[in-house]
CSV table of C-alpha atoms in Angstrom, one decimal:
chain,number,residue,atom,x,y,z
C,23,UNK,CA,-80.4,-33.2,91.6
C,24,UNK,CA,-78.8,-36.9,92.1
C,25,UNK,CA,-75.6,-37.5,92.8
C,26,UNK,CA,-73.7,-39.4,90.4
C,27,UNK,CA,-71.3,-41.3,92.7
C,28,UNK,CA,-67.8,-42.5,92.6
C,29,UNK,CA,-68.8,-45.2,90.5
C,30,UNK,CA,-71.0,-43.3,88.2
C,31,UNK,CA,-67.8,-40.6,87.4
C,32,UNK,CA,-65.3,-43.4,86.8
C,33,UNK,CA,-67.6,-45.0,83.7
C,34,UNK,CA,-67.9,-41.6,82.9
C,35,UNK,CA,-64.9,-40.4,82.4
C,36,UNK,CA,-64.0,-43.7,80.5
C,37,UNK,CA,-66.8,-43.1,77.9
C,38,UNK,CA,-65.4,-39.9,77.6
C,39,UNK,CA,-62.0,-40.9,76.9
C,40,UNK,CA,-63.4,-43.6,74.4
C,41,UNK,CA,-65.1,-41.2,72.9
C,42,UNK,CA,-62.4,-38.9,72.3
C,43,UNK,CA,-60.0,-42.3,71.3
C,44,UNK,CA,-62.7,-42.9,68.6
C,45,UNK,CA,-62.8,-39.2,67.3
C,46,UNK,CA,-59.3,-38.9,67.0
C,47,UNK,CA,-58.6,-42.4,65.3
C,48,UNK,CA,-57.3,-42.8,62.0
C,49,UNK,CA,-59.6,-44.9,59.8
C,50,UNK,CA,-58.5,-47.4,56.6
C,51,UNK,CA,-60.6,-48.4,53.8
C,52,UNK,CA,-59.5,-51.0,51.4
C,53,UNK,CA,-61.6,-50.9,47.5
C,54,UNK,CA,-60.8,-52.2,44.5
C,55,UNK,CA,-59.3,-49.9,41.7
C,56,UNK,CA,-59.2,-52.3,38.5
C,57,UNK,CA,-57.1,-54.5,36.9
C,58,UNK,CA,-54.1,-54.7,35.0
C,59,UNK,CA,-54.0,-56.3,31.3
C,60,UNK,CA,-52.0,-59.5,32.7
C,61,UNK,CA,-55.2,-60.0,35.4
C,62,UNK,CA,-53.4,-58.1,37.9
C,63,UNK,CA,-56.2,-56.6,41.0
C,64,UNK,CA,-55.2,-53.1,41.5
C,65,UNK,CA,-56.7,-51.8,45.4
C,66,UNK,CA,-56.8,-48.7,46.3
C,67,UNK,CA,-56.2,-47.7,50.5
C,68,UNK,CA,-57.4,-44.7,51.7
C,69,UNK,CA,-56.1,-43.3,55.4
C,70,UNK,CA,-58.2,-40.7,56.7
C,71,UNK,CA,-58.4,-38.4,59.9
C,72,UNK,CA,-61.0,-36.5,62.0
C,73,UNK,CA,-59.8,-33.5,60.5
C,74,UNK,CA,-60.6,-33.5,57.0
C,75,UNK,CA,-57.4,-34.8,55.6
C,76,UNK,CA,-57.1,-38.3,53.8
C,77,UNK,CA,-54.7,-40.4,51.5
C,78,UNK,CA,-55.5,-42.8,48.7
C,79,UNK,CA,-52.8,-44.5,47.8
C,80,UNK,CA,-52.8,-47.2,44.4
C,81,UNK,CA,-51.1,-51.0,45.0
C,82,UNK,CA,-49.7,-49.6,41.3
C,83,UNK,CA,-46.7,-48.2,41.6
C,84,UNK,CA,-47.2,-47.7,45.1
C,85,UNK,CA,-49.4,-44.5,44.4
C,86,UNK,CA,-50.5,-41.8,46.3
C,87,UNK,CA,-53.4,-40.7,44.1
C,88,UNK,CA,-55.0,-38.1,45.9
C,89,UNK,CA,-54.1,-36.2,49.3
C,90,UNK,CA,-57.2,-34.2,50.2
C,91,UNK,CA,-57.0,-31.4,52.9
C,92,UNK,CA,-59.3,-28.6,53.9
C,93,UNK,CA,-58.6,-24.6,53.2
C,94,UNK,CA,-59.1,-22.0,56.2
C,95,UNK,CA,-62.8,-21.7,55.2
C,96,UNK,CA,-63.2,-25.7,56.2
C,97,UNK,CA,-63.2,-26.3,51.7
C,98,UNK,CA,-61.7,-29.7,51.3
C,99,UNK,CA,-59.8,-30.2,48.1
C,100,UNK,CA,-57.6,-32.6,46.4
C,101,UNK,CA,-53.7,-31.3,46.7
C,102,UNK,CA,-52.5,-33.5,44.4
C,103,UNK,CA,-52.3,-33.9,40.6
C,104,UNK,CA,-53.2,-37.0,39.0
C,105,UNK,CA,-55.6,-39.3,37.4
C,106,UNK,CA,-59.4,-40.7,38.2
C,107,UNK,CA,-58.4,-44.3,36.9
C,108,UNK,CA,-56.3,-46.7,37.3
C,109,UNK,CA,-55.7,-47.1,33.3
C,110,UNK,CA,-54.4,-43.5,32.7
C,111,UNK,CA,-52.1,-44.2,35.0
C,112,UNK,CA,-50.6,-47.2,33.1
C,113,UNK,CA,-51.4,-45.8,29.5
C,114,UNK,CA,-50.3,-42.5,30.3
C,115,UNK,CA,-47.5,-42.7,32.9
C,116,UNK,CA,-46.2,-38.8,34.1
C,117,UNK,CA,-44.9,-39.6,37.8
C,118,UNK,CA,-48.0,-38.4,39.4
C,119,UNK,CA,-47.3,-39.2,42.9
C,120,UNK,CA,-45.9,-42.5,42.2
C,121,UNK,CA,-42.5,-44.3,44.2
C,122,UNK,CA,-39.9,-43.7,41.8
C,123,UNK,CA,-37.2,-46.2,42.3
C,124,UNK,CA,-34.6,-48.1,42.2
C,125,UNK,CA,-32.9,-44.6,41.7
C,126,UNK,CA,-35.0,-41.4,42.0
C,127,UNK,CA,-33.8,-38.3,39.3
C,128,UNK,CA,-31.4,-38.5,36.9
C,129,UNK,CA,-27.7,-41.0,36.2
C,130,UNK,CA,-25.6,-39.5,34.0
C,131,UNK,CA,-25.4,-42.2,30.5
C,132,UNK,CA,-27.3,-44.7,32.6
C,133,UNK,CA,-24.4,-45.8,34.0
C,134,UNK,CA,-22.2,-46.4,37.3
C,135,UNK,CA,-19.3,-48.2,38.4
C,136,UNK,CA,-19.4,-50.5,41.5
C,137,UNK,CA,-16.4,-52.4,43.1
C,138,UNK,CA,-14.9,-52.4,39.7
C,139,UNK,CA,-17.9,-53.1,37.7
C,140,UNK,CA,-19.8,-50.9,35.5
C,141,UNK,CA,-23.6,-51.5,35.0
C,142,UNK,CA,-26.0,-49.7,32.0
C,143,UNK,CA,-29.3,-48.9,32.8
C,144,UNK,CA,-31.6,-48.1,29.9
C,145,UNK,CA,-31.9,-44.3,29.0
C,146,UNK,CA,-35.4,-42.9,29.0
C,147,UNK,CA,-34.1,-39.3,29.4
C,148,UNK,CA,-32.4,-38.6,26.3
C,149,UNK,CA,-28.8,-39.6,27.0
C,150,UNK,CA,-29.9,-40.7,30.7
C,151,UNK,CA,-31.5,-42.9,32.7
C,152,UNK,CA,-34.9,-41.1,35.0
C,153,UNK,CA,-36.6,-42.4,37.5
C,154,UNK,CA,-35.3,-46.3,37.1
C,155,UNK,CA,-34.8,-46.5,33.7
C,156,UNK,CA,-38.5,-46.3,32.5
C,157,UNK,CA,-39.5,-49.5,34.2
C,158,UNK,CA,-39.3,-48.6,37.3
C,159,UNK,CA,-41.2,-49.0,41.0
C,160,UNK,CA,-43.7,-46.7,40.1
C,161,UNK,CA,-44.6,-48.8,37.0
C,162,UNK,CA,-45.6,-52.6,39.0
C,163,UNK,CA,-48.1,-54.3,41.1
C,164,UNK,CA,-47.5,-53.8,44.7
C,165,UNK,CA,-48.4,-56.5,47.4
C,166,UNK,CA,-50.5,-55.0,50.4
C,167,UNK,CA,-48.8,-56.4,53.5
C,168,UNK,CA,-51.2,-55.0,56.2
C,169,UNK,CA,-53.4,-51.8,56.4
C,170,UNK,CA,-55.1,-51.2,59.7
C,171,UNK,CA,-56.8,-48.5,61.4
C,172,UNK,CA,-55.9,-46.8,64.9
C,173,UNK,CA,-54.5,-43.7,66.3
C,174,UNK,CA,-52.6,-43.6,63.2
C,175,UNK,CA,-53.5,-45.0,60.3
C,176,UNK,CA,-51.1,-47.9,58.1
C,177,UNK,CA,-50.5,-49.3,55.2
C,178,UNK,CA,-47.5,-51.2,54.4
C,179,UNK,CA,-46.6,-52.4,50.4
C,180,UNK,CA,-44.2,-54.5,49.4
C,181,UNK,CA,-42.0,-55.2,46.3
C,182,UNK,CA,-39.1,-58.0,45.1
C,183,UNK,CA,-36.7,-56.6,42.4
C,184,UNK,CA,-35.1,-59.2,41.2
C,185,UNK,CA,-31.4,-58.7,40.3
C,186,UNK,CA,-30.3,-57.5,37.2
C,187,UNK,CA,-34.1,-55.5,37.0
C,188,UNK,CA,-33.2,-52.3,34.8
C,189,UNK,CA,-29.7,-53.0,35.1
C,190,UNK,CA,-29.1,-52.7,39.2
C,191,UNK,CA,-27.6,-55.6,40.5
C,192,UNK,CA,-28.8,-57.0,43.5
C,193,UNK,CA,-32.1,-58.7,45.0
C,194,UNK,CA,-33.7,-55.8,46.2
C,195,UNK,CA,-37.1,-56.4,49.2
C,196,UNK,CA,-38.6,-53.1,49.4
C,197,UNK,CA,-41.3,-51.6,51.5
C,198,UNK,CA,-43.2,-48.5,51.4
C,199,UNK,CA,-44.8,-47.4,54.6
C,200,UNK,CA,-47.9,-45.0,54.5
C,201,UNK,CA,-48.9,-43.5,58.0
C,202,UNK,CA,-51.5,-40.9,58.8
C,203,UNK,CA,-52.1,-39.3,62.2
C,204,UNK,CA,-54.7,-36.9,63.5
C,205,UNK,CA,-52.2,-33.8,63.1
C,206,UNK,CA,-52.4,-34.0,59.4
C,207,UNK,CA,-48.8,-35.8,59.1
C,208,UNK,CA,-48.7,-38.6,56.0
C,209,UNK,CA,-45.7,-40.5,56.7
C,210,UNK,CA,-43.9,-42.1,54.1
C,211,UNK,CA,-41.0,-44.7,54.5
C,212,UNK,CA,-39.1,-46.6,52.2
C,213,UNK,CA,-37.1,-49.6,53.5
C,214,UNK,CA,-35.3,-51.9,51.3
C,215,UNK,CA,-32.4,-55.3,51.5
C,216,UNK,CA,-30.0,-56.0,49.2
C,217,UNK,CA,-28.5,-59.4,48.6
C,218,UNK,CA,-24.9,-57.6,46.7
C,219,UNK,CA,-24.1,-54.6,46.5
C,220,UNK,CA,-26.1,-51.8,44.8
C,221,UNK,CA,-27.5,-48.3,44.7
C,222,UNK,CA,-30.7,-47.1,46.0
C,223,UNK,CA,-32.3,-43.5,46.0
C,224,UNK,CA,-36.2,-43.6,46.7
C,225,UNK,CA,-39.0,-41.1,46.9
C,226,UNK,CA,-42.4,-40.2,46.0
C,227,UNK,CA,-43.2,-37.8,43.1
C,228,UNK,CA,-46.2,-35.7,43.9
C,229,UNK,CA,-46.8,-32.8,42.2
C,230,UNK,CA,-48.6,-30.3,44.1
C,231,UNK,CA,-51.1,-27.7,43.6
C,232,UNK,CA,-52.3,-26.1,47.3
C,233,UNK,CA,-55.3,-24.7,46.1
C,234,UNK,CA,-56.7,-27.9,44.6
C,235,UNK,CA,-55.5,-29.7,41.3
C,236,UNK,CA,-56.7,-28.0,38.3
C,237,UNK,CA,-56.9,-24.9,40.2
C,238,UNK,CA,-57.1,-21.6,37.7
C,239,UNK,CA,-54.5,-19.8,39.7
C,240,UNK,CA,-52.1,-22.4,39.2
C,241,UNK,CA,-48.9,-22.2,41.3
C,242,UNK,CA,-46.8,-19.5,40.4
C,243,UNK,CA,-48.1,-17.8,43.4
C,244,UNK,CA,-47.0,-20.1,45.9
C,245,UNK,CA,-44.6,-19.0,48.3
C,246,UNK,CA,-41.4,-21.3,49.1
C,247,UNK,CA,-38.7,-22.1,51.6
C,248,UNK,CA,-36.2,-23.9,51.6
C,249,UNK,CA,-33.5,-24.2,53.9
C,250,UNK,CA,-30.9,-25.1,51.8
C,251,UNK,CA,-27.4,-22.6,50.9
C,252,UNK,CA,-26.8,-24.0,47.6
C,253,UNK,CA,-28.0,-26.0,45.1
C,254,UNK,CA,-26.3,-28.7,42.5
C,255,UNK,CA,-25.7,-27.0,39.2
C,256,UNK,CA,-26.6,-29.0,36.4
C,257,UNK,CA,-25.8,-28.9,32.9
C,258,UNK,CA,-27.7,-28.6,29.3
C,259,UNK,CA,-28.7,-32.2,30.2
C,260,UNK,CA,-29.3,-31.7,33.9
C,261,UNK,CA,-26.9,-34.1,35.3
C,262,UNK,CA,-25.0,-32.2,38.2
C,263,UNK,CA,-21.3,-30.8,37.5
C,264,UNK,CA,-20.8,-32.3,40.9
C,265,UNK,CA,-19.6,-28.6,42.8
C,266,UNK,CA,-21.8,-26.4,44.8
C,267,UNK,CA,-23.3,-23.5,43.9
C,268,UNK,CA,-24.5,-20.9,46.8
C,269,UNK,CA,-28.3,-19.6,46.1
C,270,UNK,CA,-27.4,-16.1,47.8
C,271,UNK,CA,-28.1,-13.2,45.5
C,272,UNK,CA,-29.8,-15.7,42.9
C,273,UNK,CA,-32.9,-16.4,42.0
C,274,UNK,CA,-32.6,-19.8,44.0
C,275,UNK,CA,-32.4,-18.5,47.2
C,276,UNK,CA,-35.6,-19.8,48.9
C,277,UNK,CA,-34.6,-19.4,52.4
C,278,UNK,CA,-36.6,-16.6,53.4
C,279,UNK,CA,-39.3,-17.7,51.8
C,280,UNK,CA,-39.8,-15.9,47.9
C,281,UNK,CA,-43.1,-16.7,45.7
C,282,UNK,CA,-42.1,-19.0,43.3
C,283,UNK,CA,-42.9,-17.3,39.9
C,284,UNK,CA,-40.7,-14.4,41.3
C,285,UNK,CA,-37.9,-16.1,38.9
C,286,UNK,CA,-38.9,-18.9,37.2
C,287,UNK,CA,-38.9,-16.4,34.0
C,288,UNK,CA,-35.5,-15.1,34.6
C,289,UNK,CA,-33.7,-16.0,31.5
C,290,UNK,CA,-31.0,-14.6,32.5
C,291,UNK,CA,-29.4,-17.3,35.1
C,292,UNK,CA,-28.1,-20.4,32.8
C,293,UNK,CA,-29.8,-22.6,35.4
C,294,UNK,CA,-33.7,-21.5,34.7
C,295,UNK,CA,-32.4,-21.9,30.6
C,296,UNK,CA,-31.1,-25.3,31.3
C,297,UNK,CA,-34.4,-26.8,33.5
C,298,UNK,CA,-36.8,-24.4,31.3
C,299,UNK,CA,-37.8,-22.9,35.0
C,300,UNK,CA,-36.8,-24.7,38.5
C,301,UNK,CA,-35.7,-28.6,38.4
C,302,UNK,CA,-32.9,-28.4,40.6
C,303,UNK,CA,-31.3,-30.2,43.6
C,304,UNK,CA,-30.8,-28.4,46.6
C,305,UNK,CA,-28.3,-29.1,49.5
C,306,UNK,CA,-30.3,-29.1,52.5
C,307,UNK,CA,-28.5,-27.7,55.2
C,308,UNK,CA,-29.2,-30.1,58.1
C,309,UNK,CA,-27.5,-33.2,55.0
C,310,UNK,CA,-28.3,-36.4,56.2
C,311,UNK,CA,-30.0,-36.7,59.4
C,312,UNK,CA,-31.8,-39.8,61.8
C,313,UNK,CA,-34.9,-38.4,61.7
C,314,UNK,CA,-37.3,-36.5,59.3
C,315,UNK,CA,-36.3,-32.6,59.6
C,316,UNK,CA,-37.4,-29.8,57.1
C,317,UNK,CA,-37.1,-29.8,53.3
C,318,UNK,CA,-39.1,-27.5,52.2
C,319,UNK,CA,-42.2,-25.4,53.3
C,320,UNK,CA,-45.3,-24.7,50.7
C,321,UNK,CA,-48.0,-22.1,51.2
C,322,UNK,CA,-50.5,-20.8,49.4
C,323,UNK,CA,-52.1,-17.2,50.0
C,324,UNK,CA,-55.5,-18.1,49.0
C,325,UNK,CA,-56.0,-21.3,50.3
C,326,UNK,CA,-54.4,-20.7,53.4
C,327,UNK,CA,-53.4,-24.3,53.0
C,328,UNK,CA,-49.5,-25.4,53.4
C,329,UNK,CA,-47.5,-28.3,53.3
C,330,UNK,CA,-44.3,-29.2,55.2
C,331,UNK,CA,-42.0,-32.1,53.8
C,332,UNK,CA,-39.5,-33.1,56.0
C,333,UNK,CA,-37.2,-35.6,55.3
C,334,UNK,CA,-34.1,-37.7,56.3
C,335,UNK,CA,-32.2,-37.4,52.5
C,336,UNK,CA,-29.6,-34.5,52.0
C,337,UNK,CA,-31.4,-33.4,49.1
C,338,UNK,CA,-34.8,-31.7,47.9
C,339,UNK,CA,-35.3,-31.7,43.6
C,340,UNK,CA,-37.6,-28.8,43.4
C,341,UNK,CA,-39.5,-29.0,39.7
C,342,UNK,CA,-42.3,-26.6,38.5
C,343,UNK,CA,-43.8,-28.8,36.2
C,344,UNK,CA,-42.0,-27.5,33.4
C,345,UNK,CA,-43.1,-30.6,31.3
C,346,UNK,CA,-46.5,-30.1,31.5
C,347,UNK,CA,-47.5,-29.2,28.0
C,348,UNK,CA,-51.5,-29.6,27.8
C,349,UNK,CA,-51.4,-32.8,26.6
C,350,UNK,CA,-52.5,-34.5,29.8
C,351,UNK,CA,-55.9,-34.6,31.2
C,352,UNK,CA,-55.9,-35.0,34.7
C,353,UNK,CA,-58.6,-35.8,37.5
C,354,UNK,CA,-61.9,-34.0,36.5
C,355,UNK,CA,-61.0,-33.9,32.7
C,356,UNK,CA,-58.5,-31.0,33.9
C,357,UNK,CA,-55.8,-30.1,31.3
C,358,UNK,CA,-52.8,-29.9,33.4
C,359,UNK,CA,-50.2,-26.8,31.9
C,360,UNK,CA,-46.5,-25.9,32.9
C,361,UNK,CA,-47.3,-23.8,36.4
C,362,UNK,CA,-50.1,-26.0,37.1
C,363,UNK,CA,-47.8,-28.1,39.8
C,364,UNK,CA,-44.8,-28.0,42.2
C,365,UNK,CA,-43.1,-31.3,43.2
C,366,UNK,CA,-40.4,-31.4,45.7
C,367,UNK,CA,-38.7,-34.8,45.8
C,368,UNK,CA,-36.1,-35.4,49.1
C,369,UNK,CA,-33.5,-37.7,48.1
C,370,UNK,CA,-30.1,-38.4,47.4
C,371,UNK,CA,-28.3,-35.9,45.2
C,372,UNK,CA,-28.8,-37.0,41.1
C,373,UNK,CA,-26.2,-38.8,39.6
C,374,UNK,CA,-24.4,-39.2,42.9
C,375,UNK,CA,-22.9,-42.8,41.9
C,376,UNK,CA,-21.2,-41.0,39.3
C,377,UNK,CA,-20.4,-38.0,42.0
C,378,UNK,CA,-17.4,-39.3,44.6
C,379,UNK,CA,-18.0,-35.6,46.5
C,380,UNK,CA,-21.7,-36.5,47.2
C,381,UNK,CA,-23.4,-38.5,49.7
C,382,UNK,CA,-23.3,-42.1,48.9
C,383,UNK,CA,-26.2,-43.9,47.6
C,384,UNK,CA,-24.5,-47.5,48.1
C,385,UNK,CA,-26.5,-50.2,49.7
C,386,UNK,CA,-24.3,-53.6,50.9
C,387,UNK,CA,-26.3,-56.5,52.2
C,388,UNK,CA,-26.9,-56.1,56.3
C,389,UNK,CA,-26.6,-52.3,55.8
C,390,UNK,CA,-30.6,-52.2,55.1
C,391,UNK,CA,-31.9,-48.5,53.3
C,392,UNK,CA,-34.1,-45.9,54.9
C,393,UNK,CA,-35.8,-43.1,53.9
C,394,UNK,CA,-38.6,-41.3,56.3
C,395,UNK,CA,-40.4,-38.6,54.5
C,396,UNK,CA,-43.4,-36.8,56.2
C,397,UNK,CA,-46.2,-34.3,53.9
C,398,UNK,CA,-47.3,-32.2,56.8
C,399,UNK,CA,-50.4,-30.6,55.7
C,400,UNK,CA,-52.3,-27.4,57.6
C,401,UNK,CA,-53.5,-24.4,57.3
C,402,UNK,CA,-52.1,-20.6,57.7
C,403,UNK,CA,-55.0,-18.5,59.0
């Protein structure tokens, strides 16, 4: 047998470490995903691991399209609902994982009041304004500043609202940071600058199925924490009364963990009535923090997949899909249905520039926004 020498174990070692370098590297693939009716090229980025677990995110309304992730048997499957196309997403618009923004959830009227002046946003939830105002982020081109491989994967998009866009005031430069790591972490951050005052509140609005979108089980089955002692009561129009409401002894109390279909029947607490199942804020306990901590904690039983959000926001909206109504066809021609998805959004509380008791949502010009989110995804065995 011949010795290797000193020399021969050092170039070892460093193809080894290569090696590994290369198996645990986060790759980036850029394609192109169509084109809007004004000419606009849509591309879509996907960020995948060694693992098994990938992003694809849309330049449209800053997207994330699909979120695939294997089961304990090694199955990979897409987590998220959506569409195949770029044009369902324009022609038939439902949220499906897109950056909702300027202000994520509901404002009360459409309106707030900022050093003395009152601004109207257009309503596109009955008597309120959703999501923006129904022109929102998740409805425009995004530029792709930079996507690059490495140790963890990046994409960065960026977006000018120009002021007076829906109503806000304020030029608002916003980012939207996509990271993935070999651990199965898809980072999200949302930075934006303000030239006057203004409010901001931004988030992304998957809605999640753990066993794979379109999955006959549904969701209803999914078990759910959240560590949060109360939630924001809303009323018939779901704009929060703006007081507290503890979760013990309810059907809301998700901080031991309950499966969710447990009470989204129970007709008998006004708050189920009033969302037609869950579509609540909850009051995290750890309120606004520096870094990303816990949400909320997903799992499914017979996936063994789950998902951890953790966030920086004070709040989580928790929403069953209770909209879903079998009039929209999904990826793979699926008929999505009320139970078929579960999003939970971390944000600021709804209608909290209306609200003087909840965390502000004010953003003044050299007093940037943040928001880091994380979607943790593994697998229970």
């Amino acid at each position: 047998m011949r010795a290797i020498g000193k020399t021969g174990i050092i170039v070892a070692t460093m193809l080894a470490a290569l090696s590994t370098q290369a198996a645990d590297a986060a790759d980036v693939k850029r394609t192109p995903a169509g084109t809007l009716k004004d000419g606009t090229a849509i591309e879509a980025v996907t960020l995948s691991n060694a693992h098994g677990v990938s992003a694809r995110i849309l330049s449209y309304g800053a997207t994330l399209q699909s979120l695939m992730g294997p089961d304990r048997n090694g199955k990979i499957a897409d987590v998220v609902l959506g569409y195949d196309d770029l044009a369902s997403y324009v022609d038939h618009p439902n949220f499906f994982g897109v950056t909702v923004g300027r202000y994520a959830n509901r404002i009360a009227g459409g309106r707030f009041t900022l050093d003395g002046k009152t601004y109207q946003l257009p309503l596109n939830d009955k008597t309120n304004s959703l999501h923006g105002g129904g022109n929102g982020f998740d409805k425009v081109a995004w530029t792709i500043v930079s996507a690059k491989s490495g140790p963890t994967a990046t994409l960065v998009l960026g977006y000018r609202s120009p002021d007076g866009d829906s109503g806000y005031p304020g030029t608002l430069d916003v980012t939207v940071t996509y990271t993935l790591d070999d651990a199965g972490n898809l980072g999200i951050s949302y930075d934006a600058k303000t030239d006057k005052p203004t409010i901001v509140n931004m988030t992304n609005h998957a809605i999640f199925d753990l066993g794979g979108e379109g999955s006959a089980a549904g969701t209803y089955g999914h078990r759910l924490t959240i560590p949060a002692k109360a939630i924001t009561p809303v009323g018939e129009t779901l704009i929060p009364t703006g007081a507290l409401q503890p979760v013990a002894g309810t059907v809301f109390d998700f901080r031991g963990g309950r499966i969710v279909g447990e009470g989204i029947r129970d007709g008998r607490d006004q708050q189920i009535r009033y969302g037609h199942g869950y579509d609540h804020n909850f009051a995290l306990d750890k309120g606004l923090t520096a870094k990303p901590e816990l949400a909320a904690r997903l799992e499914d039983p017979l996936s063994g997949r789950v998902l951890e959000v953790l966030s920086t926001e004070p709040g989580v909206q928790f929403y069953t899909g209770n909209f879903l109504d079998g009039t929209f066809v999904g990826k793979q021609g699926h008929l999505y249905r009320m139970g078929d998805g579960i999003a939970l959004e971390p944000q600021k509380f709804p209608d909290a520039p209306n609200k003087p008791s909840f965390v502000s949502a004010r953003v003044d010009p050299g007093k940037p926004y943040h928001h880091a989110m994380i979607y943790r995804l593994s697998v229970a065995r």
